[in-house]
Coordinates of C-alpha atoms in Angstrom, one line a residue:
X1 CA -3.8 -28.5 -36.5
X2 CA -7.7 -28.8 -36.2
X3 CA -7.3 -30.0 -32.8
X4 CA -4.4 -28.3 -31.4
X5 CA -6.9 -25.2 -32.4
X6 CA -10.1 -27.0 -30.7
X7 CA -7.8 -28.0 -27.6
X8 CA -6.4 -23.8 -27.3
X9 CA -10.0 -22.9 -27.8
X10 CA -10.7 -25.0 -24.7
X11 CA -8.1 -24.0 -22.6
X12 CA -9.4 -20.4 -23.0
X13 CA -13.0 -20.8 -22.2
X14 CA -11.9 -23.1 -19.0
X15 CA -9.6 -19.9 -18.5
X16 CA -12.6 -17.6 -18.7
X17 CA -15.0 -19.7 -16.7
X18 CA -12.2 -19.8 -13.5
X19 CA -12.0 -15.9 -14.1
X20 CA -13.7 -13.2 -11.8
X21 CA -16.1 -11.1 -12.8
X22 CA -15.5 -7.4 -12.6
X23 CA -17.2 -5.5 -9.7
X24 CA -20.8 -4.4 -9.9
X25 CA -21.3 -0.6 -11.3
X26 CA -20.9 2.1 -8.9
X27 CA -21.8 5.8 -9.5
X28 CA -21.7 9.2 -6.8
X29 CA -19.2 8.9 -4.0
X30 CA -17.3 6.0 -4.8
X31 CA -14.0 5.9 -3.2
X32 CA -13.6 4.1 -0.4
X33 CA -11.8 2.1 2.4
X34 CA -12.9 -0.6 4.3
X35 CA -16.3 0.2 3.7
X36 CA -19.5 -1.3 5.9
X37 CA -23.0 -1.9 3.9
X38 CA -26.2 -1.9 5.4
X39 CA -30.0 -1.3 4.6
X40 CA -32.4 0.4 6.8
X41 CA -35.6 -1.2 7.5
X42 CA -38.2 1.3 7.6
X43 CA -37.5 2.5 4.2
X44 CA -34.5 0.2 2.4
X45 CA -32.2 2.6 2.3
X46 CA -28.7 2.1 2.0
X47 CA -25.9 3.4 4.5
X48 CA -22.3 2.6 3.3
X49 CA -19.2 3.7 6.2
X50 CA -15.7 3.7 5.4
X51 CA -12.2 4.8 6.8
X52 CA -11.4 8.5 7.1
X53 CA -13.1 11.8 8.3
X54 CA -13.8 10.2 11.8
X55 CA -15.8 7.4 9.7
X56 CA -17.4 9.1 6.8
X57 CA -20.7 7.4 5.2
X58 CA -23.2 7.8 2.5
X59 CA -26.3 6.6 1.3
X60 CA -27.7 5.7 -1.7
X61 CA -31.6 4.1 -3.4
X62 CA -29.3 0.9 -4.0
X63 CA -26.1 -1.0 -3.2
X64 CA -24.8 0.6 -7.0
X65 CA -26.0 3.9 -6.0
X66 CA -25.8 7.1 -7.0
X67 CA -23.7 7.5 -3.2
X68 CA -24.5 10.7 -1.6
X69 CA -21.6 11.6 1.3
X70 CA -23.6 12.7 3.9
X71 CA -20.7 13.4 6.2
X72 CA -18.5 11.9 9.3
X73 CA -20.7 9.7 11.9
X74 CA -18.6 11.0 14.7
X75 CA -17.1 14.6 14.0
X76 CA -16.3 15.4 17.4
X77 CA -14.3 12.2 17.5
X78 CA -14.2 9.3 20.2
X79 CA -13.9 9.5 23.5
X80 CA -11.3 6.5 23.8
X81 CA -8.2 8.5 24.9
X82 CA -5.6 6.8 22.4
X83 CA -3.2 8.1 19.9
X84 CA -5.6 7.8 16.5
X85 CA -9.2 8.6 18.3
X86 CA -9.6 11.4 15.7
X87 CA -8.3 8.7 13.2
X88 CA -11.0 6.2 13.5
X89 CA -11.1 2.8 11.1
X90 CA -12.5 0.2 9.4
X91 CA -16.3 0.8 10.9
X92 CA -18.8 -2.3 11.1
X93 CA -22.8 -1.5 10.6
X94 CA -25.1 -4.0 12.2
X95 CA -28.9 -4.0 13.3
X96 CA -29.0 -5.0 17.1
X97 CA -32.5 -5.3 19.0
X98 CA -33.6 -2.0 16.7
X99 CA -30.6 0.2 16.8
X100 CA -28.0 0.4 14.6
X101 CA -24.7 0.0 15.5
X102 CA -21.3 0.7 14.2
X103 CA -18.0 -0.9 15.8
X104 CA -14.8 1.1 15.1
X105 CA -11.4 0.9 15.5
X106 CA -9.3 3.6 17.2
X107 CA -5.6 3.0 16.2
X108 CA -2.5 4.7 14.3
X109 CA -1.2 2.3 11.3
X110 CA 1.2 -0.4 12.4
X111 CA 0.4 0.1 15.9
X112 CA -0.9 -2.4 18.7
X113 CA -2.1 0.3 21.3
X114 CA -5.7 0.1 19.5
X115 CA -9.1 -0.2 21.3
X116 CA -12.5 -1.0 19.3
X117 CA -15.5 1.6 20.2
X118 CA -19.0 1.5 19.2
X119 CA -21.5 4.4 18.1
X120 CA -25.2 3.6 18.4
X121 CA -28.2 5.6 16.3
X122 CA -32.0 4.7 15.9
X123 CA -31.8 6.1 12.3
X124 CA -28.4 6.4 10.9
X125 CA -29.3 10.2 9.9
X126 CA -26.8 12.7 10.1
X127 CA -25.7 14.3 13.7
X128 CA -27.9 11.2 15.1
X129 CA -24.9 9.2 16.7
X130 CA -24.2 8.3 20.4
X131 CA -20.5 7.4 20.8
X132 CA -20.4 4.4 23.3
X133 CA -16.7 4.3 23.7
X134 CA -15.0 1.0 24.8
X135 CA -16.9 -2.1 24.1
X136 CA -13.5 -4.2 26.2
X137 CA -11.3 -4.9 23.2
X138 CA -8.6 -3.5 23.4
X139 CA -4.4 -4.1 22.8
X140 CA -1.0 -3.1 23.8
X141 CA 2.2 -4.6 23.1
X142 CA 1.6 -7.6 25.6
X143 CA -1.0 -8.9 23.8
X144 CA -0.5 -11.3 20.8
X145 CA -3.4 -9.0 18.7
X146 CA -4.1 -6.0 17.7
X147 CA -7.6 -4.9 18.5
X148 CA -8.9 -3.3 15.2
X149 CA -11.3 -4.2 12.5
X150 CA -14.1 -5.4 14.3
X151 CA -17.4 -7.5 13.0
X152 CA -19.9 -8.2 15.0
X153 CA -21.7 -11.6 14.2
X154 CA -25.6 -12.8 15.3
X155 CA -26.3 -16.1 16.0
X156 CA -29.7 -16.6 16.7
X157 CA -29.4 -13.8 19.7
X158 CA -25.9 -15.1 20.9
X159 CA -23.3 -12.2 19.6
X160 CA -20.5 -12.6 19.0
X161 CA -16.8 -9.8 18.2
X162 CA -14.5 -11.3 15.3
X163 CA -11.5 -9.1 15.6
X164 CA -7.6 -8.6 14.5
X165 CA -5.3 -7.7 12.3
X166 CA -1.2 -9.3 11.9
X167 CA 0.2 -10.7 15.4
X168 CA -1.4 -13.3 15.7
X169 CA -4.5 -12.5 13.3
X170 CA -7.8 -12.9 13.8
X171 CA -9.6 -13.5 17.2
X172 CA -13.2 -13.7 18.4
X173 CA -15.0 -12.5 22.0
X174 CA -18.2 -13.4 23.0
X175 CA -20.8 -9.7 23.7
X176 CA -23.6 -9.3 26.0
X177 CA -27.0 -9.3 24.8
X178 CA -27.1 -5.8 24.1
X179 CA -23.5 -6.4 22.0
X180 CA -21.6 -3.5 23.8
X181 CA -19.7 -4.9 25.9
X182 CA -17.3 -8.7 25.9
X183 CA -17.7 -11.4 28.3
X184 CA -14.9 -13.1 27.5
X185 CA -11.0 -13.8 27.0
X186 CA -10.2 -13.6 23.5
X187 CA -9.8 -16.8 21.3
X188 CA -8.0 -17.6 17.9
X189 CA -9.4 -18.4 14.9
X190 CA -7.4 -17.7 12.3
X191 CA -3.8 -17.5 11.7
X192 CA -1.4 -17.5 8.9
X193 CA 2.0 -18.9 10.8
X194 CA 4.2 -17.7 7.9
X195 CA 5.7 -14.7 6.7
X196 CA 4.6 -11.5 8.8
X197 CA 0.8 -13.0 9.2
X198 CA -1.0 -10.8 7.1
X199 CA -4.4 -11.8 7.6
X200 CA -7.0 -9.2 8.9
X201 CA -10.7 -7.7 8.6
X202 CA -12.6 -10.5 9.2
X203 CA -16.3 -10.8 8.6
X204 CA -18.6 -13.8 9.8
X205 CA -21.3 -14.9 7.2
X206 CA -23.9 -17.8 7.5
X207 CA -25.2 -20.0 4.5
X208 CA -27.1 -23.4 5.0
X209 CA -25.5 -25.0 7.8
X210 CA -22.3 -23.3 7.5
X211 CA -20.7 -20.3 9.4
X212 CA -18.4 -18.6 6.9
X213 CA -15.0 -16.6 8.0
X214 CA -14.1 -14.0 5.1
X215 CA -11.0 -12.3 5.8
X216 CA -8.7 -10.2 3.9
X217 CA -5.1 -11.4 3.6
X218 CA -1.9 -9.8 1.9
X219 CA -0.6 -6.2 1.5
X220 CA -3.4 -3.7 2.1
X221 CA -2.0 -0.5 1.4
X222 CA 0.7 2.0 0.0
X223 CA 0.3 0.5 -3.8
X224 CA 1.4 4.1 -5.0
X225 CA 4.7 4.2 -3.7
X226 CA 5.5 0.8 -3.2
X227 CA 3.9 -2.1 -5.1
X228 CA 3.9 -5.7 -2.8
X229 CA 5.6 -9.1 -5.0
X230 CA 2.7 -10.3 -7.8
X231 CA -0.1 -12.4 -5.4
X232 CA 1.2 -10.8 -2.3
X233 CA -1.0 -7.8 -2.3
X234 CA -4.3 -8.1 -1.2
X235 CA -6.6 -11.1 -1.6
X236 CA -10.2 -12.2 0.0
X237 CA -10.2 -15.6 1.6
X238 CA -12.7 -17.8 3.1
X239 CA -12.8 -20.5 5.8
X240 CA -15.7 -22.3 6.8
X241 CA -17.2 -24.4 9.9
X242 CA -20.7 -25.7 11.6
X243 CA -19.8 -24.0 14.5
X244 CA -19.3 -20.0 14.7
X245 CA -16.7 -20.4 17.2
X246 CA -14.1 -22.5 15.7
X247 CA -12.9 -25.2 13.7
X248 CA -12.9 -23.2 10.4
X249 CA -11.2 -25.0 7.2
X250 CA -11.0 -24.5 4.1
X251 CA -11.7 -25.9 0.5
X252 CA -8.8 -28.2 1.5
X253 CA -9.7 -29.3 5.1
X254 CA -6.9 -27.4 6.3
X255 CA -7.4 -25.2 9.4
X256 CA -8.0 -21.7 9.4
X257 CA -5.6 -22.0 12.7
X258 CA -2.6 -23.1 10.5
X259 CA -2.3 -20.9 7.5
X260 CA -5.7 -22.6 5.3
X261 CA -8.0 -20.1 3.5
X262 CA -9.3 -20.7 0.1
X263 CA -9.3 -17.1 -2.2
X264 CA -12.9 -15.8 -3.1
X265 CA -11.3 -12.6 -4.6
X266 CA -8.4 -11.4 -5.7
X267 CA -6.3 -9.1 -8.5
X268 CA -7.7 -9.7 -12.1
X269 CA -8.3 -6.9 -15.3
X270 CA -8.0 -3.7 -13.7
X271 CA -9.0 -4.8 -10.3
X272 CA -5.7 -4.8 -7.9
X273 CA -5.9 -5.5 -4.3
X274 CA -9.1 -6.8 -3.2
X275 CA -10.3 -6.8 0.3
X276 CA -11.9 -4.9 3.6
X277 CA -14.8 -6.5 2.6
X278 CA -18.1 -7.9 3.9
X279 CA -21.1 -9.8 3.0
X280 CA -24.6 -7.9 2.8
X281 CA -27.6 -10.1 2.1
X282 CA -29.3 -8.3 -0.8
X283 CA -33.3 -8.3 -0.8
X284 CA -32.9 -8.5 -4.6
X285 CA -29.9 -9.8 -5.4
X286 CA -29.2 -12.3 -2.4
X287 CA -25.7 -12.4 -1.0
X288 CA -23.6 -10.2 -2.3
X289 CA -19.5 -9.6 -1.6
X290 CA -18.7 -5.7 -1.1
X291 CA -15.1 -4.6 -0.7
X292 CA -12.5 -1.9 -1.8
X293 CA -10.1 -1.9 -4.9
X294 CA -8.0 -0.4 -7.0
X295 CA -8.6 0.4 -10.6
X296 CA -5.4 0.2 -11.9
X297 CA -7.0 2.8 -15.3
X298 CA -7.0 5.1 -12.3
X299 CA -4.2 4.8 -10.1
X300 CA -2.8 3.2 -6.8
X301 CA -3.1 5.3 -4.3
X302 CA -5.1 4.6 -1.5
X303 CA -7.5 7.9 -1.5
X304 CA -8.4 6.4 -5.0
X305 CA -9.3 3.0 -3.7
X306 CA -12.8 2.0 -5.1
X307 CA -16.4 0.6 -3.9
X308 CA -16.6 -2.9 -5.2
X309 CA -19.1 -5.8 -5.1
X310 CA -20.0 -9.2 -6.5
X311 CA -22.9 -11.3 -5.7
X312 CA -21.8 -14.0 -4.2
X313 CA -23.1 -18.3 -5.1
X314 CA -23.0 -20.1 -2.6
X315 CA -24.9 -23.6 -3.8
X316 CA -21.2 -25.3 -4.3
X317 CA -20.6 -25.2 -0.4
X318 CA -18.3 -22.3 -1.2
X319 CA -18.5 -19.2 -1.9
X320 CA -18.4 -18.1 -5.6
X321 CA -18.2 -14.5 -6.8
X322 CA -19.9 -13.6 -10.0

């Protein structure tokens, strides 16, 4: 009996240490979708976008706030002339040569006729944002993507898009050196050949030698009204490579290309559906996964989806959330 006891003991401490830690507090404006972290560098404050009100965003002392809204980065809209420009998604913050820039998407849900735009301010303040329009990504139904949920990646100086969303997933252009505008014919690097290929949001992260392709895969949205099979709802995976333009496996060695992707994150306690995320090297806390989810003490609906993070380990090779 003494070790049948010792041996369930075990089994429930392994349990706990393969668990996931629960997201990293949050307090102010915390519900969000798709949401974008960055930090200014004149004074380390942090700007968090999201989905909804023509890109809303807030800002807070640190990544677990208090969030203030300070309103929608574009009000007026975008100037891309597409069904969905005064429905703009999934926005992507990045420092480039000063300036900050935020890539969105201009789209209606479950359509291909999308286009990626690009808003440019020297401080991220309020009323402070130049809509660039087009940057040259853009999709209709003769295209085997869907030109949303953009990330814009810097290697060394040498930018490059990560892009897509279902069809035929996710997809990478090389930029300019100003990163407004693409120089290239798309290429594929990741895809799920099964099922409806529900791989999207993809976000480009470098550790050591390795480039890291975090993507979100599963059932995004509509938990309120109708809940996806158990494990087909929203999960965060990871793929990695030596080279940010290809080749990405993962834990496995299978190819990103053919349906690998190893799970960083995904439903545990009262977190439910996972994902949008990206990866925001902390000054004090180091890498750290940020995302949305939903607190199932809360409810389902997508209005009520959360601000989540995790700092991430990455000392295995792969990336841990704790």
């Amino acid at each position: 009996m003494r070790v049948l006891i010792f041996a369930v003991i075990l089994d429930l401490i392994a349990g706990y240490a393969h668990g996931y830690a629960n997201p990293g507090a949050c307090s102010g404006a915390c519900n969000v979708h798709d949401p974008s972290l960055i930090r200014r560098s004149s004074d380390g404050k942090y700007f968090r976008f999201s989905t909804g009100n023509k890109i809303s965003y807030a800002s807070s002392s640190s990544i677990a706030g208090p969030w203030t809204v300070i309103g929608s980065m574009l009000p007026s809209g975008s100037s891309i002339d597409l069904v969905g420009k005064d429905d703009l998604w999934a926005p992507d913050a990045q420092l480039v040569n000063g300036e900050y820039h935020v890539y969105y998407s201009v789209s209606s849900f479950g359509s291909q006729s999308s286009a990626i735009g690009l808003a440019t301010s020297k401080t991220m303040e309020a009323n402070s944002w130049t809509d660039k329009g087009r940057v040259g990504v853009a999709s209709d139904s003769s295209k085997n993507y869907n030109a949303i949920d953009a990330n814009l990646f810097n290697d060394n100086g040498a930018y490059y898009l990560n892009f897509g969303s279902f069809w035929n997933d996710i997809f990478q252009v090389t930029m300019n050196s100003a990163a407004t505008k693409s120089t290239s014919a798309s290429s594929n690097i990741a895809f799920q050949p099964s099922g409806t290929h529900a791989e999207e949001g993809p976000y480009m992260f470098k550790s050591g030698n390795y480039y890291y392709l975090f993507y979100s895969s599963g059932v995004c949205c509509g938990y309120d009204t109708s809940r996806p099979a158990s494990g087909e709802e929203y999960k965060i995976k990871v793929c990695r490579s030596t080279s940010p333009t290809g080749g990405f496996v993962d834990k496995n060695g299978v190819a990103c290309t053919n349906g690998g992707g190893t799970v960083v994150l995904e439903s545990h306690d009262s977190v439910y559906g996972p994902g949008g995320q990206g990866v925001f090297d902390d000054p004090n806390l180091g890498p750290v996964l940020y995302y949305h989810y939903v607190d199932t003490t809360i409810g389902y609906a997508d209005g009520q989806k959360r601000f989540g993070w995790n700092k991430l380990d990455f000392s295995s090779g792969w990336p841990v959330a704790k």
